[in-house]
Structures are given as structure tokens and as C-alpha cells.
mmCIF file of C-alpha atoms in Angstrom:
data_model
loop_
_atom_site.group_PDB
_atom_site.id
_atom_site.type_symbol
_atom_site.label_atom_id
_atom_site.label_comp_id
_atom_site.label_asym_id
_atom_site.label_seq_id
_atom_site.Cartn_x
_atom_site.Cartn_y
_atom_site.Cartn_z
ATOM 1 C CA MET A 1 -5.857 -26.654 3.527
ATOM 2 C CA SER A 2 -9.428 -25.376 3.620
ATOM 3 C CA TRP A 3 -12.437 -27.481 2.685
ATOM 4 C CA SER A 4 -16.209 -27.654 2.920
ATOM 5 C CA GLY A 5 -18.390 -30.567 1.857
ATOM 6 C CA GLU A 6 -17.720 -34.175 0.913
ATOM 7 C CA ARG A 7 -15.806 -33.737 -2.349
ATOM 8 C CA SER A 8 -13.816 -30.816 -0.967
ATOM 9 C CA LYS A 9 -12.894 -32.803 2.156
ATOM 10 C CA LYS A 10 -11.733 -35.829 0.165
ATOM 11 C CA THR A 11 -9.656 -33.555 -2.045
ATOM 12 C CA ALA A 12 -7.994 -32.017 1.012
ATOM 13 C CA GLN A 13 -7.338 -35.482 2.436
ATOM 14 C CA SER A 14 -5.809 -36.638 -0.847
ATOM 15 C CA LEU A 15 -3.572 -33.569 -1.018
ATOM 16 C CA TRP A 16 -2.613 -34.009 2.634
ATOM 17 C CA SER A 17 -1.427 -37.560 1.893
ATOM 18 C CA TRP A 18 0.173 -36.883 -1.483
ATOM 19 C CA LEU A 19 2.062 -33.603 -1.067
ATOM 20 C CA PRO A 20 4.632 -34.897 1.480
ATOM 21 C CA GLU A 21 5.421 -37.788 -0.878
ATOM 22 C CA VAL A 22 6.603 -35.282 -3.469
ATOM 23 C CA LEU A 23 7.894 -32.527 -1.166
ATOM 24 C CA GLN A 24 9.088 -34.363 1.916
ATOM 25 C CA TYR A 25 9.853 -31.215 3.914
ATOM 26 C CA ILE A 26 6.285 -29.856 4.014
ATOM 27 C CA ASN A 27 3.816 -30.481 6.819
ATOM 28 C CA PRO A 28 0.277 -29.892 5.493
ATOM 29 C CA TRP A 29 -2.580 -29.224 7.928
ATOM 30 C CA PHE A 30 -6.319 -29.468 7.705
ATOM 31 C CA SER A 31 -8.977 -29.953 10.335
ATOM 32 C CA SER A 32 -11.115 -33.066 10.606
ATOM 33 C CA LEU A 33 -14.080 -30.755 11.174
ATOM 34 C CA ASP A 34 -16.243 -29.547 8.333
ATOM 35 C CA ILE A 35 -15.769 -25.781 8.169
ATOM 36 C CA SER A 36 -19.226 -25.336 6.657
ATOM 37 C CA ALA A 37 -20.650 -26.454 9.997
ATOM 38 C CA GLY A 38 -18.812 -23.609 11.710
ATOM 39 C CA ARG A 39 -17.345 -25.838 14.417
ATOM 40 C CA ARG A 40 -13.715 -24.887 13.991
ATOM 41 C CA GLY A 41 -12.705 -22.097 16.359
ATOM 42 C CA VAL A 42 -11.279 -18.834 15.061
ATOM 43 C CA ARG A 43 -8.487 -19.140 17.616
ATOM 44 C CA GLU A 44 -7.441 -22.504 16.183
ATOM 45 C CA ILE A 45 -7.512 -21.137 12.636
ATOM 46 C CA THR A 46 -5.453 -18.103 13.618
ATOM 47 C CA SER A 47 -2.901 -20.302 15.364
ATOM 48 C CA GLU A 48 -2.427 -22.481 12.302
ATOM 49 C CA LEU A 49 -2.343 -19.513 9.917
ATOM 50 C CA SER A 50 0.426 -17.865 11.937
ATOM 51 C CA GLU A 51 2.725 -20.726 10.913
ATOM 52 C CA THR A 52 1.512 -20.975 7.313
ATOM 53 C CA ASN A 53 3.024 -19.538 4.150
ATOM 54 C CA PHE A 54 0.923 -21.399 1.592
ATOM 55 C CA GLY A 55 -2.837 -21.913 1.637
ATOM 56 C CA ILE A 56 -4.807 -24.298 -0.599
ATOM 57 C CA ILE A 57 -8.602 -23.921 -0.726
ATOM 58 C CA CYS A 58 -10.411 -26.975 -2.114
ATOM 59 C CA ILE A 59 -13.278 -25.599 -4.214
ATOM 60 C CA THR A 60 -16.180 -27.430 -5.847
ATOM 61 C CA PRO A 61 -19.192 -25.950 -7.683
ATOM 62 C CA GLU A 62 -21.380 -26.559 -4.644
ATOM 63 C CA ASN A 63 -19.164 -25.019 -1.947
ATOM 64 C CA GLN A 64 -17.753 -21.783 -3.336
ATOM 65 C CA THR A 65 -20.553 -19.755 -1.708
ATOM 66 C CA SER A 66 -19.894 -21.391 1.670
ATOM 67 C CA THR A 67 -19.506 -18.724 4.364
ATOM 68 C CA TRP A 68 -16.620 -20.568 5.985
ATOM 69 C CA ILE A 69 -14.754 -21.184 2.727
ATOM 70 C CA ASN A 70 -14.824 -17.454 2.023
ATOM 71 C CA PHE A 71 -13.950 -16.640 5.650
ATOM 72 C CA GLU A 72 -10.824 -18.799 5.479
ATOM 73 C CA ALA A 73 -9.875 -17.429 2.050
ATOM 74 C CA GLY A 74 -9.994 -13.904 3.491
ATOM 75 C CA ALA A 75 -8.141 -14.944 6.636
ATOM 76 C CA LEU A 76 -5.431 -16.644 4.599
ATOM 77 C CA SER A 77 -4.966 -13.692 2.257
ATOM 78 C CA LYS A 78 -4.475 -11.350 5.231
ATOM 79 C CA GLN A 79 -2.326 -13.690 7.312
ATOM 80 C CA VAL A 80 -0.104 -15.226 4.642
ATOM 81 C CA ASP A 81 2.197 -12.255 4.095
ATOM 82 C CA GLY A 82 4.283 -12.784 0.973
ATOM 83 C CA GLY A 83 2.876 -16.286 0.553
ATOM 84 C CA TYR A 84 0.227 -17.879 -1.606
ATOM 85 C CA VAL A 85 -3.502 -18.543 -1.490
ATOM 86 C CA VAL A 86 -4.567 -21.017 -4.188
ATOM 87 C CA PRO A 87 -8.095 -22.249 -4.981
ATOM 88 C CA PHE A 88 -7.790 -25.922 -6.009
ATOM 89 C CA LEU A 89 -10.735 -26.612 -8.320
ATOM 90 C CA ILE A 90 -12.597 -29.914 -8.538
ATOM 91 C CA GLY A 91 -15.271 -30.379 -11.220
ATOM 92 C CA MET A 92 -15.200 -26.773 -12.400
ATOM 93 C CA LYS A 93 -13.292 -24.231 -14.515
ATOM 94 C CA ALA A 94 -11.512 -21.100 -13.338
ATOM 95 C CA THR A 95 -14.061 -18.939 -15.202
ATOM 96 C CA GLU A 96 -16.803 -20.361 -12.956
ATOM 97 C CA LEU A 97 -15.233 -18.952 -9.796
ATOM 98 C CA ILE A 98 -17.080 -16.050 -8.243
ATOM 99 C CA SER A 99 -15.676 -13.185 -6.197
ATOM 100 C CA PRO A 100 -13.853 -13.063 -3.821
ATOM 101 C CA LEU A 101 -12.318 -16.451 -4.671
ATOM 102 C CA SER A 102 -11.867 -15.399 -8.307
ATOM 103 C CA GLN A 103 -9.284 -12.823 -7.193
ATOM 104 C CA PHE A 104 -6.801 -15.633 -6.539
ATOM 105 C CA GLN A 105 -4.883 -17.583 -9.192
ATOM 106 C CA ALA A 106 -6.671 -20.929 -9.321
ATOM 107 C CA ILE A 107 -5.406 -24.427 -10.100
ATOM 108 C CA ILE A 108 -7.500 -26.890 -12.130
ATOM 109 C CA GLY A 109 -7.246 -30.099 -10.121
ATOM 110 C CA ASP A 110 -7.402 -32.497 -13.056
ATOM 111 C CA SER A 111 -4.827 -30.541 -15.093
ATOM 112 C CA LYS A 112 -1.420 -32.167 -14.828
ATOM 113 C CA ASP A 113 0.338 -28.961 -15.887
ATOM 114 C CA ASP A 114 -1.561 -26.876 -13.329
ATOM 115 C CA VAL A 115 -0.776 -29.259 -10.475
ATOM 116 C CA ARG A 116 2.880 -29.420 -11.525
ATOM 117 C CA LYS A 117 2.998 -25.612 -11.372
ATOM 118 C CA LEU A 118 1.422 -25.733 -7.907
ATOM 119 C CA LEU A 119 4.245 -27.996 -6.705
ATOM 120 C CA PHE A 120 6.892 -25.742 -8.196
ATOM 121 C CA ASP A 121 5.272 -22.711 -6.514
ATOM 122 C CA ILE A 122 5.213 -24.494 -3.148
ATOM 123 C CA ASN A 123 8.847 -25.483 -3.624
ATOM 124 C CA ASP A 124 9.839 -21.906 -4.515
ATOM 125 C CA ALA A 125 8.059 -20.614 -1.399
ATOM 126 C CA SER A 126 9.755 -23.093 0.945
ATOM 127 C CA GLY A 127 12.205 -20.599 2.396
ATOM 128 C CA GLY A 128 15.477 -22.373 1.657
ATOM 129 C CA LEU A 129 14.143 -25.928 1.918
ATOM 130 C CA GLU A 130 13.459 -26.319 -1.801
ATOM 131 C CA ILE A 131 14.656 -29.404 -3.641
ATOM 132 C CA PRO A 132 16.203 -29.335 -7.156
ATOM 133 C CA ARG A 133 13.590 -28.937 -9.881
ATOM 134 C CA ALA A 134 14.796 -32.038 -11.726
ATOM 135 C CA ARG A 135 14.305 -34.120 -8.584
ATOM 136 C CA LEU A 136 10.870 -32.601 -8.006
ATOM 137 C CA GLU A 137 9.887 -33.332 -11.602
ATOM 138 C CA ARG A 138 10.872 -36.998 -11.209
ATOM 139 C CA ALA A 139 8.917 -37.306 -7.960
ATOM 140 C CA PHE A 140 5.891 -35.665 -9.558
ATOM 141 C CA GLU A 141 5.930 -37.960 -12.605
ATOM 142 C CA ARG A 142 6.279 -41.025 -10.362
ATOM 143 C CA THR A 143 3.381 -40.165 -8.045
ATOM 144 C CA TRP A 144 1.000 -38.322 -10.397
ATOM 145 C CA PRO A 145 -0.915 -41.343 -11.793
ATOM 146 C CA GLU A 146 -2.129 -42.464 -8.357
ATOM 147 C CA PHE A 147 -3.056 -38.922 -7.334
ATOM 148 C CA GLU A 148 -4.842 -38.370 -10.657
ATOM 149 C CA ASN A 149 -6.913 -41.507 -10.077
ATOM 150 C CA ASP A 150 -7.901 -40.200 -6.637
ATOM 151 C CA LEU A 151 -9.049 -36.911 -8.160
ATOM 152 C CA ARG A 152 -11.095 -38.689 -10.819
ATOM 153 C CA SER A 153 -12.849 -40.732 -8.152
ATOM 154 C CA ILE A 154 -13.548 -37.578 -6.135
ATOM 155 C CA SER A 155 -14.900 -35.707 -9.185
ATOM 156 C CA ALA A 156 -17.345 -38.546 -9.811
ATOM 157 C CA ILE A 157 -18.908 -38.236 -6.352
ATOM 158 C CA SER A 158 -22.376 -36.701 -6.433
ATOM 159 C CA SER A 159 -22.921 -33.876 -3.968
ATOM 160 C CA ARG A 160 -24.685 -35.189 -0.901
ATOM 161 C CA ASP A 161 -24.333 -31.957 1.009
ATOM 162 C CA ASN A 162 -27.099 -29.454 1.545
ATOM 163 C CA LEU A 163 -24.931 -26.744 0.107
ATOM 164 C CA PRO A 164 -25.764 -24.207 -2.611
ATOM 165 C CA THR A 165 -25.646 -25.599 -6.140
ATOM 166 C CA ALA A 166 -23.282 -24.309 -8.791
ATOM 167 C CA VAL A 167 -23.598 -20.578 -9.396
ATOM 168 C CA GLU A 168 -24.421 -19.233 -12.847
ATOM 169 C CA ARG A 169 -22.325 -16.124 -13.377
ATOM 170 C CA SER A 170 -24.082 -13.131 -14.878
ATOM 171 C CA GLU A 171 -22.552 -10.557 -17.206
ATOM 172 C CA ALA A 172 -22.853 -8.012 -14.394
ATOM 173 C CA ASP A 173 -20.941 -10.210 -11.955
ATOM 174 C CA MET A 174 -18.122 -10.889 -14.424
ATOM 175 C CA THR A 175 -17.832 -7.237 -15.441
ATOM 176 C CA GLU A 176 -17.709 -6.103 -11.822
ATOM 177 C CA GLU A 177 -14.937 -8.624 -11.210
ATOM 178 C CA ILE A 178 -12.931 -7.355 -14.180
ATOM 179 C CA LEU A 179 -13.399 -3.776 -12.970
ATOM 180 C CA LEU A 180 -12.066 -4.754 -9.548
ATOM 181 C CA ILE A 181 -9.028 -6.399 -11.119
ATOM 182 C CA ALA A 182 -8.459 -3.402 -13.395
ATOM 183 C CA ARG A 183 -8.516 -1.053 -10.410
ATOM 184 C CA GLN A 184 -6.022 -3.280 -8.602
ATOM 185 C CA LEU A 185 -3.774 -3.188 -11.678
ATOM 186 C CA ASP A 186 -4.049 0.602 -11.847
ATOM 187 C CA HIS A 187 -3.030 0.814 -8.185
ATOM 188 C CA ARG A 188 0.005 -1.369 -8.794
ATOM 189 C CA MET A 189 0.940 0.434 -11.981
ATOM 190 C CA ALA A 190 0.796 3.784 -10.190
ATOM 191 C CA LYS A 191 3.498 2.493 -7.857
ATOM 192 C CA ILE A 192 5.841 1.588 -10.702
ATOM 193 C CA GLU A 193 5.228 4.563 -12.974
ATOM 194 C CA SER A 194 8.309 6.351 -11.692
ATOM 195 C CA HIS A 195 10.385 3.267 -12.493
ATOM 196 C CA ALA A 196 8.943 2.547 -15.938
ATOM 197 C CA LEU A 197 11.696 3.847 -18.195
ATOM 198 C CA PRO A 198 11.860 3.014 -21.911
ATOM 199 C CA ALA A 199 15.127 2.550 -23.787
ATOM 200 C CA ASP A 200 15.782 6.294 -24.141
ATOM 201 C CA GLY A 201 15.680 6.778 -20.360
ATOM 202 C CA THR A 202 12.715 9.169 -20.327
ATOM 203 C CA PRO A 203 9.777 8.383 -18.000
ATOM 204 C CA ARG A 204 6.778 6.826 -19.690
ATOM 205 C CA PRO A 205 3.735 9.165 -19.517
ATOM 206 C CA SER A 206 1.240 8.032 -16.879
ATOM 207 C CA ARG A 207 -1.567 8.394 -19.444
ATOM 208 C CA GLU A 208 0.187 5.843 -21.694
ATOM 209 C CA ILE A 209 0.525 3.390 -18.818
ATOM 210 C CA ARG A 210 -3.126 3.852 -17.854
ATOM 211 C CA ARG A 211 -4.219 3.392 -21.499
ATOM 212 C CA ILE A 212 -2.486 -0.014 -21.568
ATOM 213 C CA SER A 213 -4.491 -0.994 -18.491
ATOM 214 C CA GLU A 214 -7.722 0.208 -20.117
ATOM 215 C CA GLU A 215 -7.004 -1.754 -23.306
ATOM 216 C CA LYS A 216 -6.507 -4.907 -21.248
ATOM 217 C CA PHE A 217 -9.717 -4.188 -19.351
ATOM 218 C CA ILE A 218 -11.699 -3.839 -22.590
ATOM 219 C CA ALA A 219 -10.233 -7.028 -24.047
ATOM 220 C CA SER A 220 -10.872 -8.993 -20.846
ATOM 221 C CA SER A 221 -14.421 -7.656 -20.493
ATOM 222 C CA PHE A 222 -15.440 -8.716 -23.989
ATOM 223 C CA ALA A 223 -13.649 -12.053 -23.682
ATOM 224 C CA LYS A 224 -15.723 -12.832 -20.579
ATOM 225 C CA ILE A 225 -18.909 -12.735 -22.665
ATOM 226 C CA GLY A 226 -17.371 -14.654 -25.564
ATOM 227 C CA TRP A 227 -16.653 -11.691 -27.857
ATOM 228 C CA ALA A 228 -13.292 -10.371 -29.089
ATOM 229 C CA ALA A 229 -12.510 -6.644 -28.900
ATOM 230 C CA THR A 230 -10.278 -6.391 -31.985
ATOM 231 C CA HIS A 231 -9.663 -2.637 -31.838
ATOM 232 C CA SER A 232 -10.492 0.366 -29.668
ATOM 233 C CA SER A 233 -9.920 4.078 -30.164
ATOM 234 C CA TRP A 234 -10.502 7.160 -28.028
ATOM 235 C CA GLU A 235 -12.429 9.807 -29.947
ATOM 236 C CA GLY A 236 -13.143 12.878 -27.863
ATOM 237 C CA GLU A 237 -15.168 11.752 -24.856
ATOM 238 C CA SER A 238 -16.078 8.415 -26.401
ATOM 239 C CA VAL A 239 -14.415 5.045 -26.790
ATOM 240 C CA VAL A 240 -15.145 3.253 -30.049
ATOM 241 C CA ILE A 241 -14.678 -0.514 -29.813
ATOM 242 C CA VAL A 242 -14.697 -2.837 -32.808
ATOM 243 C CA ALA A 243 -15.934 -6.246 -31.657
ATOM 244 C CA GLN A 244 -16.030 -9.653 -33.282
ATOM 245 C CA SER A 245 -18.822 -12.084 -32.397
ATOM 246 C CA PRO A 246 -18.153 -15.739 -31.493
ATOM 247 C CA THR A 247 -17.979 -17.995 -34.550
ATOM 248 C CA GLY A 248 -21.354 -19.523 -35.281
ATOM 249 C CA SER A 249 -22.997 -17.753 -32.342
ATOM 250 C CA SER A 250 -25.955 -15.395 -32.273
ATOM 251 C CA GLN A 251 -25.112 -14.124 -28.774
ATOM 252 C CA SER A 252 -25.668 -10.376 -28.554
ATOM 253 C CA ILE A 253 -24.031 -7.704 -26.434
ATOM 254 C CA SER A 254 -26.424 -6.318 -23.857
ATOM 255 C CA ARG A 255 -26.877 -2.624 -23.143
ATOM 256 C CA ASP A 256 -26.298 -3.324 -19.439
ATOM 257 C CA PHE A 257 -22.880 -4.822 -20.221
ATOM 258 C CA VAL A 258 -21.850 -1.830 -22.350
ATOM 259 C CA ASP A 259 -23.085 0.602 -19.688
ATOM 260 C CA ARG A 260 -20.911 -1.112 -17.102
ATOM 261 C CA VAL A 261 -17.864 -0.921 -19.343
ATOM 262 C CA ALA A 262 -18.614 2.763 -19.981
ATOM 263 C CA LYS A 263 -18.963 3.429 -16.260
ATOM 264 C CA SER A 264 -15.603 1.843 -15.514
ATOM 265 C CA LEU A 265 -13.888 3.822 -18.298
ATOM 266 C CA GLY A 266 -15.650 7.049 -17.361
ATOM 267 C CA ARG A 267 -16.810 7.813 -20.894
ATOM 268 C CA GLU A 268 -19.337 6.842 -23.553
ATOM 269 C CA VAL A 269 -18.770 3.494 -25.274
ATOM 270 C CA VAL A 270 -19.782 2.758 -28.870
ATOM 271 C CA VAL A 271 -19.491 -0.838 -30.071
ATOM 272 C CA LEU A 272 -19.129 -1.442 -33.809
ATOM 273 C CA GLY A 273 -19.139 -4.647 -35.818
ATOM 274 C CA GLU A 274 -16.253 -5.521 -38.119
ATOM 275 C CA ALA A 275 -18.196 -4.069 -41.063
ATOM 276 C CA GLY A 276 -18.440 -0.717 -39.271
ATOM 277 C CA ASN A 277 -22.101 -1.055 -38.313
ATOM 278 C CA MET A 278 -23.075 0.087 -34.837
ATOM 279 C CA ILE A 279 -24.081 -2.771 -32.532
ATOM 280 C CA VAL A 280 -24.848 -0.877 -29.344
ATOM 281 C CA ARG A 281 -24.119 2.429 -27.650
ATOM 282 C CA SER A 282 -23.972 3.066 -23.919
ATOM 283 C CA ASN A 283 -26.564 5.239 -22.200
ATOM 284 C CA LEU A 284 -23.878 7.007 -20.189
ATOM 285 C CA PRO A 285 -22.858 10.472 -21.403
#
């Protein structure tokens, strides 16, 4: 378990104590040294990672820009082959994570359902040591109230660390993140194109598969800024997107945002309102 700062450390300590009560076969590890101080040796980290198949990174709003948090996240993702790297969030939402931590599937610490899923994932990754799900569910329900109280106490702690404050995410940052994810999806989809066979047994055209990825990219991009992309169509060298604004909001769509979407799609983007009126057009040809 990785940590940096007071709240992050207490979260790691609480997890270290609680996890073996639910999954008796696991042996969690975390250092008593604050990684933000840079006192933990790379050799020690590498040694521990070589025997690890599941990494939990305790993230708070004030520590996600910590150099050592991001170092360990990268080290875990490279070392834990076929395993998991999970940001465990305290006092923040998954949408507040910044890259590179946002590339991992995060767990909301005060969400009972999220933490239950974390336990099931750990159990599934145990390499033959897993316990029956019904037994795990009973152990979770029995021990959750005490662990939840610990997390509430930790969330209430004010940051006393001289660490960066919470980061406000810009439209540019979120769009760049979505583009990165979309490119990763395209790479994965390219690998399975030859295996993507519909009911009639004929290969699915690669353009159709890529279009699905682009539709998801458009929807995710607009959702990140609070808008809904209700429809998109490819007309010549342009993409026409019909967008719906947030209910009761006057938030506009910036030209910079549309230009970034256009750049990622490689064509002009025209955004229309539901009434057919043009909201904004990209500057890219």
C-alpha cells in the first residue's frame, strides 16, 4: 500500500489492519516512512513489488501530485503483471483524479459498494487462495461498520502537511485524458478486430469498430464538461454533434474544448443545439 501525508498514512494503516480480518490469507505491506519525504529506497520498493500482485494507492486531494505517489503508481503498474493497481480515494471523487492516476480504476473509500468490489477483486486475484463469496460477504458485513467509522474519522482530519492543495481540473486536462484513454481503447480494439465476428460470421469492418470508439470518445468528452452529446453524424470531412446543456445551467462550450475534440478526431467539429442552432465550430480544417 502506497501513501503520502497524514490522511493517506492513516488510511493505509486502517486498511493494513482491516483487510486481513476479512481476507485472512493476505499479507498487506506498507512502509512506516512517508514516501513524500523520499526516504524509502528504490531497492526496498522493488523487492516488495516483486512479491506483490495487488497495489492500493491511498489518495487524498492534497497528495495526488506527490512525486513519490506517482512514482509508486508507475512502478506498481509496470511490476504488477496481470495484477491490479487501485487508487483508494479519501475525501474526493474519481472525476477529481488527474493523470496518470486517473488511468486506473479508482475506489471511493466511503462507498460501501466500491469497497466491497475491492475485496472481491482482491479475492479473485488471490491465485487459488480465494474464499467463497458468501463467506467473504458475511465477513465484510460484520467488519464494515468499524472500518467505515475509521474512514469517517480520517476524512475529517484537516491537512497538516505542506503538500499541494486539491487540483482544479481544466477542460484541457480532462480532454487530454479522454484522448489518451480513447487511443488506448483503439489499440486494444485493433488487437481484437480479427476476432470480432457478428452472428453471420463475417468480420466486422475496422471502420465500424473505430466509429464505436469515436462515439464513446465524443460522449465521454462532453460528459466531462457537464454536457450530453445526444447525437453525432459524419458529414464529409466534418462531424456534426448535437449537444444538450445541463439542466438549469448557463455553462457554455469553449472553442478550445471543441478544437481539442476536433484534433483528436482528425476533422472539423460543428456543435449544434437541440433546436438545430449552431453553438460553436472548431477552428481546425
